[in-house]
mmCIF file of C-alpha atoms in Angstrom:
data_model
loop_
_atom_site.group_PDB
_atom_site.id
_atom_site.type_symbol
_atom_site.label_atom_id
_atom_site.label_comp_id
_atom_site.label_asym_id
_atom_site.label_seq_id
_atom_site.Cartn_x
_atom_site.Cartn_y
_atom_site.Cartn_z
ATOM 1 C CA ALA X 1 -0.538 -0.230 -0.024
ATOM 2 C CA GLN X 2 1.541 3.980 -0.249
ATOM 3 C CA LYS X 3 1.879 5.549 2.428
ATOM 4 C CA ILE X 4 2.914 9.256 3.055
ATOM 5 C CA THR X 5 5.436 10.155 6.029
ATOM 6 C CA GLN X 6 6.413 13.737 7.268
ATOM 7 C CA THR X 7 8.190 13.178 11.116
ATOM 8 C CA GLN X 8 8.045 16.804 11.373
ATOM 9 C CA PRO X 9 5.260 17.823 13.019
ATOM 10 C CA GLY X 10 6.387 21.859 13.525
ATOM 11 C CA MET X 11 8.902 23.094 12.206
ATOM 12 C CA PHE X 12 10.220 27.508 12.961
ATOM 13 C CA VAL X 13 12.903 29.375 10.955
ATOM 14 C CA GLN X 14 13.954 32.844 11.325
ATOM 15 C CA GLU X 15 12.706 34.722 7.674
ATOM 16 C CA LYS X 16 15.050 34.733 5.428
ATOM 17 C CA GLU X 17 16.804 31.466 6.038
ATOM 18 C CA ALA X 18 15.888 27.849 4.332
ATOM 19 C CA VAL X 19 14.278 25.348 5.359
ATOM 20 C CA THR X 20 13.751 21.890 4.541
ATOM 21 C CA LEU X 21 10.227 20.112 5.130
ATOM 22 C CA ASP X 22 10.704 15.756 5.134
ATOM 23 C CA CYS X 23 8.600 13.794 3.862
ATOM 24 C CA THR X 24 9.344 10.143 2.542
ATOM 25 C CA TYR X 25 6.768 7.711 0.590
ATOM 26 C CA ASP X 26 6.017 4.526 -0.055
ATOM 27 C CA THR X 27 4.606 2.841 -3.206
ATOM 28 C CA SER X 28 5.199 -0.366 -5.680
ATOM 29 C CA ASP X 29 3.967 1.410 -8.529
ATOM 30 C CA PRO X 30 7.309 2.450 -10.697
ATOM 31 C CA SER X 31 4.971 5.769 -11.847
ATOM 32 C CA TYR X 32 4.479 8.173 -9.332
ATOM 33 C CA GLY X 33 3.809 10.909 -8.644
ATOM 34 C CA LEU X 34 4.686 13.837 -6.262
ATOM 35 C CA PHE X 35 2.966 16.401 -4.434
ATOM 36 C CA TRP X 36 3.731 20.050 -1.972
ATOM 37 C CA TYR X 37 0.430 21.957 -0.908
ATOM 38 C CA LYS X 38 0.841 24.606 1.281
ATOM 39 C CA GLN X 39 -2.029 25.071 3.990
ATOM 40 C CA PRO X 40 -2.406 28.362 5.787
ATOM 41 C CA SER X 41 -5.002 29.857 7.804
ATOM 42 C CA SER X 42 -8.132 30.079 6.244
ATOM 43 C CA GLY X 43 -7.826 26.711 4.920
ATOM 44 C CA GLU X 44 -7.936 26.242 1.029
ATOM 45 C CA MET X 45 -5.244 24.169 0.293
ATOM 46 C CA ILE X 46 -2.098 25.842 -2.994
ATOM 47 C CA PHE X 47 -0.521 23.447 -4.702
ATOM 48 C CA LEU X 48 2.845 24.514 -4.601
ATOM 49 C CA ILE X 49 5.406 21.955 -6.832
ATOM 50 C CA TYR X 50 4.894 19.012 -8.610
ATOM 51 C CA GLN X 51 7.785 15.516 -9.323
ATOM 52 C CA GLY X 52 7.395 13.077 -11.255
ATOM 53 C CA SER X 53 9.121 10.782 -10.731
ATOM 54 C CA TYR X 54 10.336 9.943 -13.894
ATOM 55 C CA ASP X 55 11.562 13.386 -14.121
ATOM 56 C CA GLN X 56 15.184 13.877 -13.923
ATOM 57 C CA GLN X 57 15.583 17.159 -12.715
ATOM 58 C CA ASN X 58 14.725 18.053 -9.223
ATOM 59 C CA ALA X 59 11.207 19.901 -9.452
ATOM 60 C CA THR X 60 12.267 24.176 -8.605
ATOM 61 C CA GLU X 61 9.239 27.042 -8.720
ATOM 62 C CA GLY X 62 10.547 30.207 -7.344
ATOM 63 C CA ARG X 63 11.379 30.093 -3.846
ATOM 64 C CA TYR X 64 10.662 26.583 -3.295
ATOM 65 C CA SER X 65 12.286 22.718 -4.738
ATOM 66 C CA LEU X 66 11.872 19.749 -4.429
ATOM 67 C CA ASN X 67 14.977 17.672 -3.509
ATOM 68 C CA PHE X 68 13.370 14.403 -4.547
ATOM 69 C CA GLN X 69 15.800 11.030 -3.871
ATOM 70 C CA LYS X 70 14.309 8.289 -5.093
ATOM 71 C CA ALA X 71 16.378 5.840 -3.886
ATOM 72 C CA ARG X 72 15.474 6.651 -0.173
ATOM 73 C CA LYS X 73 12.026 7.306 -1.640
ATOM 74 C CA SER X 74 12.384 10.896 -0.115
ATOM 75 C CA ALA X 75 10.898 14.375 -1.032
ATOM 76 C CA ASN X 76 11.892 16.865 0.897
ATOM 77 C CA LEU X 77 10.357 20.743 0.254
ATOM 78 C CA VAL X 78 13.214 23.359 0.366
ATOM 79 C CA ILE X 79 11.625 26.947 0.635
ATOM 80 C CA SER X 80 14.528 29.162 0.327
ATOM 81 C CA ALA X 81 14.678 32.842 1.887
ATOM 82 C CA SER X 82 12.162 32.241 3.959
ATOM 83 C CA GLN X 83 8.942 34.383 4.178
ATOM 84 C CA LEU X 84 6.283 35.871 6.981
ATOM 85 C CA GLY X 85 3.179 34.427 4.873
ATOM 86 C CA ASP X 86 5.315 31.167 4.477
ATOM 87 C CA SER X 87 3.730 30.418 8.238
ATOM 88 C CA ALA X 88 1.420 27.770 7.387
ATOM 89 C CA MET X 89 0.819 23.949 7.360
ATOM 90 C CA TYR X 90 2.859 21.965 4.372
ATOM 91 C CA PHE X 91 1.167 18.393 3.235
ATOM 92 C CA CYS X 92 3.058 16.272 0.504
ATOM 93 C CA ALA X 93 1.005 14.337 -1.156
ATOM 94 C CA MET X 94 1.247 11.081 -4.179
ATOM 95 C CA ARG X 95 -0.516 10.140 -6.347
ATOM 96 C CA GLY X 96 -2.566 6.637 -5.825
ATOM 97 C CA PRO X 97 -0.941 4.001 -7.683
ATOM 98 C CA ARG X 98 -2.384 3.486 -11.245
ATOM 99 C CA PHE X 99 -4.077 -0.262 -10.680
ATOM 100 C CA SER X 100 -5.710 -0.129 -8.222
ATOM 101 C CA GLY X 101 -7.741 2.527 -10.622
ATOM 102 C CA GLY X 102 -7.054 5.912 -7.873
ATOM 103 C CA TYR X 103 -4.283 7.230 -10.699
ATOM 104 C CA ASN X 104 -5.535 10.863 -9.821
ATOM 105 C CA LYS X 105 -6.458 10.218 -5.889
ATOM 106 C CA LEU X 106 -3.727 11.978 -3.769
ATOM 107 C CA ILE X 107 -2.395 10.406 -0.571
ATOM 108 C CA PHE X 108 -1.532 13.157 1.833
ATOM 109 C CA GLY X 109 0.530 13.106 4.818
ATOM 110 C CA ALA X 110 -0.341 14.250 8.289
ATOM 111 C CA GLY X 111 1.628 17.375 7.802
ATOM 112 C CA THR X 112 3.857 20.292 9.230
ATOM 113 C CA ARG X 113 3.446 22.978 10.505
ATOM 114 C CA LEU X 114 6.107 25.370 9.773
ATOM 115 C CA ALA X 115 6.190 29.308 12.034
ATOM 116 C CA VAL X 116 8.401 31.711 10.191
ATOM 117 C CA HIS X 117 9.419 34.370 12.353
ATOM 118 C CA PRO X 118 11.231 38.308 12.427
ATOM 119 C CA GLY Q 1 -3.131 28.763 -12.114
ATOM 120 C CA ALA Q 2 -6.499 27.119 -12.375
ATOM 121 C CA VAL Q 3 -9.221 28.381 -9.564
ATOM 122 C CA VAL Q 4 -12.040 26.474 -7.978
ATOM 123 C CA SER Q 5 -14.383 28.511 -6.032
ATOM 124 C CA GLN Q 6 -16.849 26.834 -3.503
ATOM 125 C CA HIS Q 7 -19.848 28.333 -1.756
ATOM 126 C CA PRO Q 8 -20.381 27.994 1.023
ATOM 127 C CA SER Q 9 -17.736 28.947 3.446
ATOM 128 C CA ARG Q 10 -19.660 28.880 6.163
ATOM 129 C CA VAL Q 11 -23.112 26.965 7.261
ATOM 130 C CA ILE Q 12 -24.417 26.682 10.167
ATOM 131 C CA CYS Q 13 -27.429 24.189 10.767
ATOM 132 C CA LYS Q 14 -29.562 21.690 12.594
ATOM 133 C CA SER Q 15 -29.759 18.642 13.584
ATOM 134 C CA GLY Q 16 -31.306 16.063 10.877
ATOM 135 C CA THR Q 17 -31.091 19.283 8.023
ATOM 136 C CA SER Q 18 -29.369 18.752 4.364
ATOM 137 C CA VAL Q 19 -26.338 20.922 3.707
ATOM 138 C CA LYS Q 20 -25.643 21.403 -0.409
ATOM 139 C CA ILE Q 21 -21.830 22.475 -0.391
ATOM 140 C CA GLU Q 22 -20.620 23.498 -4.302
ATOM 141 C CA CYS Q 23 -17.586 23.352 -5.626
ATOM 142 C CA ARG Q 24 -17.060 25.306 -9.352
ATOM 143 C CA SER Q 25 -14.098 24.922 -11.428
ATOM 144 C CA LEU Q 26 -14.671 28.855 -13.039
ATOM 145 C CA ASP Q 27 -11.517 29.097 -15.962
ATOM 146 C CA PHE Q 28 -11.433 26.122 -16.846
ATOM 147 C CA GLN Q 29 -13.891 21.902 -16.935
ATOM 148 C CA ALA Q 30 -13.142 19.896 -14.498
ATOM 149 C CA THR Q 31 -13.819 15.959 -15.923
ATOM 150 C CA THR Q 32 -12.846 15.244 -12.086
ATOM 151 C CA MET Q 33 -13.524 17.041 -8.935
ATOM 152 C CA PHE Q 34 -12.988 15.386 -5.453
ATOM 153 C CA TRP Q 35 -14.430 15.567 -2.083
ATOM 154 C CA TYR Q 36 -11.736 16.076 0.439
ATOM 155 C CA ARG Q 37 -12.369 15.949 5.085
ATOM 156 C CA GLN Q 38 -10.376 17.324 7.367
ATOM 157 C CA PHE Q 39 -10.589 17.191 11.365
ATOM 158 C CA PRO Q 40 -9.178 20.056 13.004
ATOM 159 C CA LYS Q 41 -5.176 19.593 12.839
ATOM 160 C CA GLN Q 42 -5.324 16.801 11.210
ATOM 161 C CA SER Q 43 -4.931 15.785 7.151
ATOM 162 C CA LEU Q 44 -7.462 15.416 4.546
ATOM 163 C CA MET Q 45 -9.612 12.555 3.863
ATOM 164 C CA LEU Q 46 -10.699 12.178 0.513
ATOM 165 C CA MET Q 47 -14.006 11.081 0.932
ATOM 166 C CA ALA Q 48 -15.261 10.670 -3.027
ATOM 167 C CA THR Q 49 -14.256 10.909 -6.631
ATOM 168 C CA SER Q 50 -16.459 13.124 -8.337
ATOM 169 C CA ASN Q 51 -16.699 11.947 -12.221
ATOM 170 C CA GLU Q 52 -18.949 14.337 -14.628
ATOM 171 C CA GLY Q 53 -22.162 12.339 -16.581
ATOM 172 C CA SER Q 54 -21.335 9.638 -14.144
ATOM 173 C CA LYS Q 55 -21.558 8.473 -10.784
ATOM 174 C CA ALA Q 56 -19.378 9.295 -7.591
ATOM 175 C CA THR Q 57 -16.932 6.444 -6.050
ATOM 176 C CA TYR Q 58 -16.664 6.806 -2.503
ATOM 177 C CA GLU Q 59 -13.583 5.896 -0.021
ATOM 178 C CA GLN Q 60 -14.573 2.265 1.236
ATOM 179 C CA GLY Q 61 -16.325 4.012 5.533
ATOM 180 C CA VAL Q 62 -17.892 6.922 3.626
ATOM 181 C CA GLU Q 63 -21.078 6.529 3.570
ATOM 182 C CA LYS Q 64 -23.134 7.373 -0.157
ATOM 183 C CA ASP Q 65 -27.229 7.410 0.793
ATOM 184 C CA LYS Q 66 -24.850 10.390 3.767
ATOM 185 C CA PHE Q 67 -23.238 12.147 1.264
ATOM 186 C CA LEU Q 68 -25.077 12.173 -1.806
ATOM 187 C CA ILE Q 69 -22.220 14.104 -5.304
ATOM 188 C CA ASN Q 70 -23.409 15.435 -8.122
ATOM 189 C CA HIS Q 71 -21.418 16.246 -10.782
ATOM 190 C CA ALA Q 72 -24.214 17.548 -13.282
ATOM 191 C CA SER Q 73 -21.369 19.204 -15.065
ATOM 192 C CA LEU Q 74 -17.694 20.443 -16.781
ATOM 193 C CA THR Q 75 -17.400 22.906 -13.755
ATOM 194 C CA LEU Q 76 -19.745 22.140 -10.900
ATOM 195 C CA SER Q 77 -20.257 19.067 -8.387
ATOM 196 C CA THR Q 78 -22.024 19.013 -5.181
ATOM 197 C CA LEU Q 79 -21.846 17.669 -2.215
ATOM 198 C CA THR Q 80 -24.944 17.654 -0.304
ATOM 199 C CA VAL Q 81 -24.562 16.074 3.562
ATOM 200 C CA THR Q 82 -27.872 14.910 4.463
ATOM 201 C CA SER Q 83 -29.472 14.690 7.610
ATOM 202 C CA ALA Q 84 -26.631 16.214 9.206
ATOM 203 C CA HIS Q 85 -25.621 15.265 12.911
ATOM 204 C CA PRO Q 86 -23.077 16.803 15.008
ATOM 205 C CA GLU Q 87 -21.045 14.709 13.869
ATOM 206 C CA ASP Q 88 -20.674 15.067 10.487
ATOM 207 C CA SER Q 89 -19.204 19.116 11.678
ATOM 208 C CA SER Q 90 -16.335 20.055 9.283
ATOM 209 C CA PHE Q 91 -14.467 20.961 7.263
ATOM 210 C CA TYR Q 92 -15.492 20.013 3.609
ATOM 211 C CA ILE Q 93 -12.556 20.802 0.411
ATOM 212 C CA CYS Q 94 -13.059 19.890 -3.068
ATOM 213 C CA SER Q 95 -10.595 20.340 -5.838
ATOM 214 C CA ALA Q 96 -10.944 19.708 -9.762
ATOM 215 C CA LEU Q 97 -7.848 18.333 -11.592
ATOM 216 C CA GLY Q 98 -6.207 20.102 -13.642
ATOM 217 C CA GLN Q 99 -4.640 19.305 -17.202
ATOM 218 C CA GLU Q 100 -1.064 19.735 -16.274
ATOM 219 C CA TYR Q 101 0.079 16.965 -13.654
ATOM 220 C CA ASN Q 102 -2.927 16.154 -13.393
ATOM 221 C CA GLU Q 103 -3.036 17.959 -9.959
ATOM 222 C CA GLN Q 104 -5.586 18.828 -8.434
ATOM 223 C CA PHE Q 105 -6.330 22.474 -7.498
ATOM 224 C CA PHE Q 106 -8.678 22.895 -4.203
ATOM 225 C CA GLY Q 107 -11.889 25.210 -3.354
ATOM 226 C CA PRO Q 108 -10.752 26.953 -0.195
ATOM 227 C CA GLY Q 109 -13.285 25.062 1.974
ATOM 228 C CA THR Q 110 -16.120 24.844 3.830
ATOM 229 C CA ARG Q 111 -17.175 24.866 7.676
ATOM 230 C CA LEU Q 112 -19.805 22.586 8.670
ATOM 231 C CA THR Q 113 -20.679 23.296 11.962
ATOM 232 C CA VAL Q 114 -24.191 21.075 12.473
ATOM 233 C CA LEU Q 115 -26.092 21.590 16.473
#
């Protein structure tokens, strides 16, 4: 069965510094997708970045980058130059197994609450 | 990015009443939408997959007759919580499937409180 693990319930970082949020996954499907979402206190889920299992390079989107280590089954999110507005919950998610018909379903980790301090 | 709206954002109702929540993709067509439930300080739990023009697919443990889903058009899916009870109080979030990475774009959520 597929599983996403986020072991850091809470993290804090100083403004303008970089922070890494951990995510490990487990799947037997050779083809999968990994996503990171941000959920501010308002509740909406904001798509940040995507990494495909066959992508040769680590994904980057502005200040967000994904440190994808396939052999270790990890997909850590790196936020550079943290801003106060980055304070939120962050969820790692994996696209469901294709063979089950749930290819587009997302399996979410427990989340990490990030607090950015001035 | 793509925009998904949800209405209402908050609803308070009496026990036994039914509540309808709308999810709309505003600037793209979505053949597939998803409904999630999120309890305080917990992760999102998928309730069902809504497919335009066909019956929704419910996750194990989710009551089909309790949570009615209708995906009548390529831009609208509705979730109706029938005969709501206090234990149905939760944050309900919908999402619509995008085209580029098959990513999901989420609505702002609906906070349901059943008295």
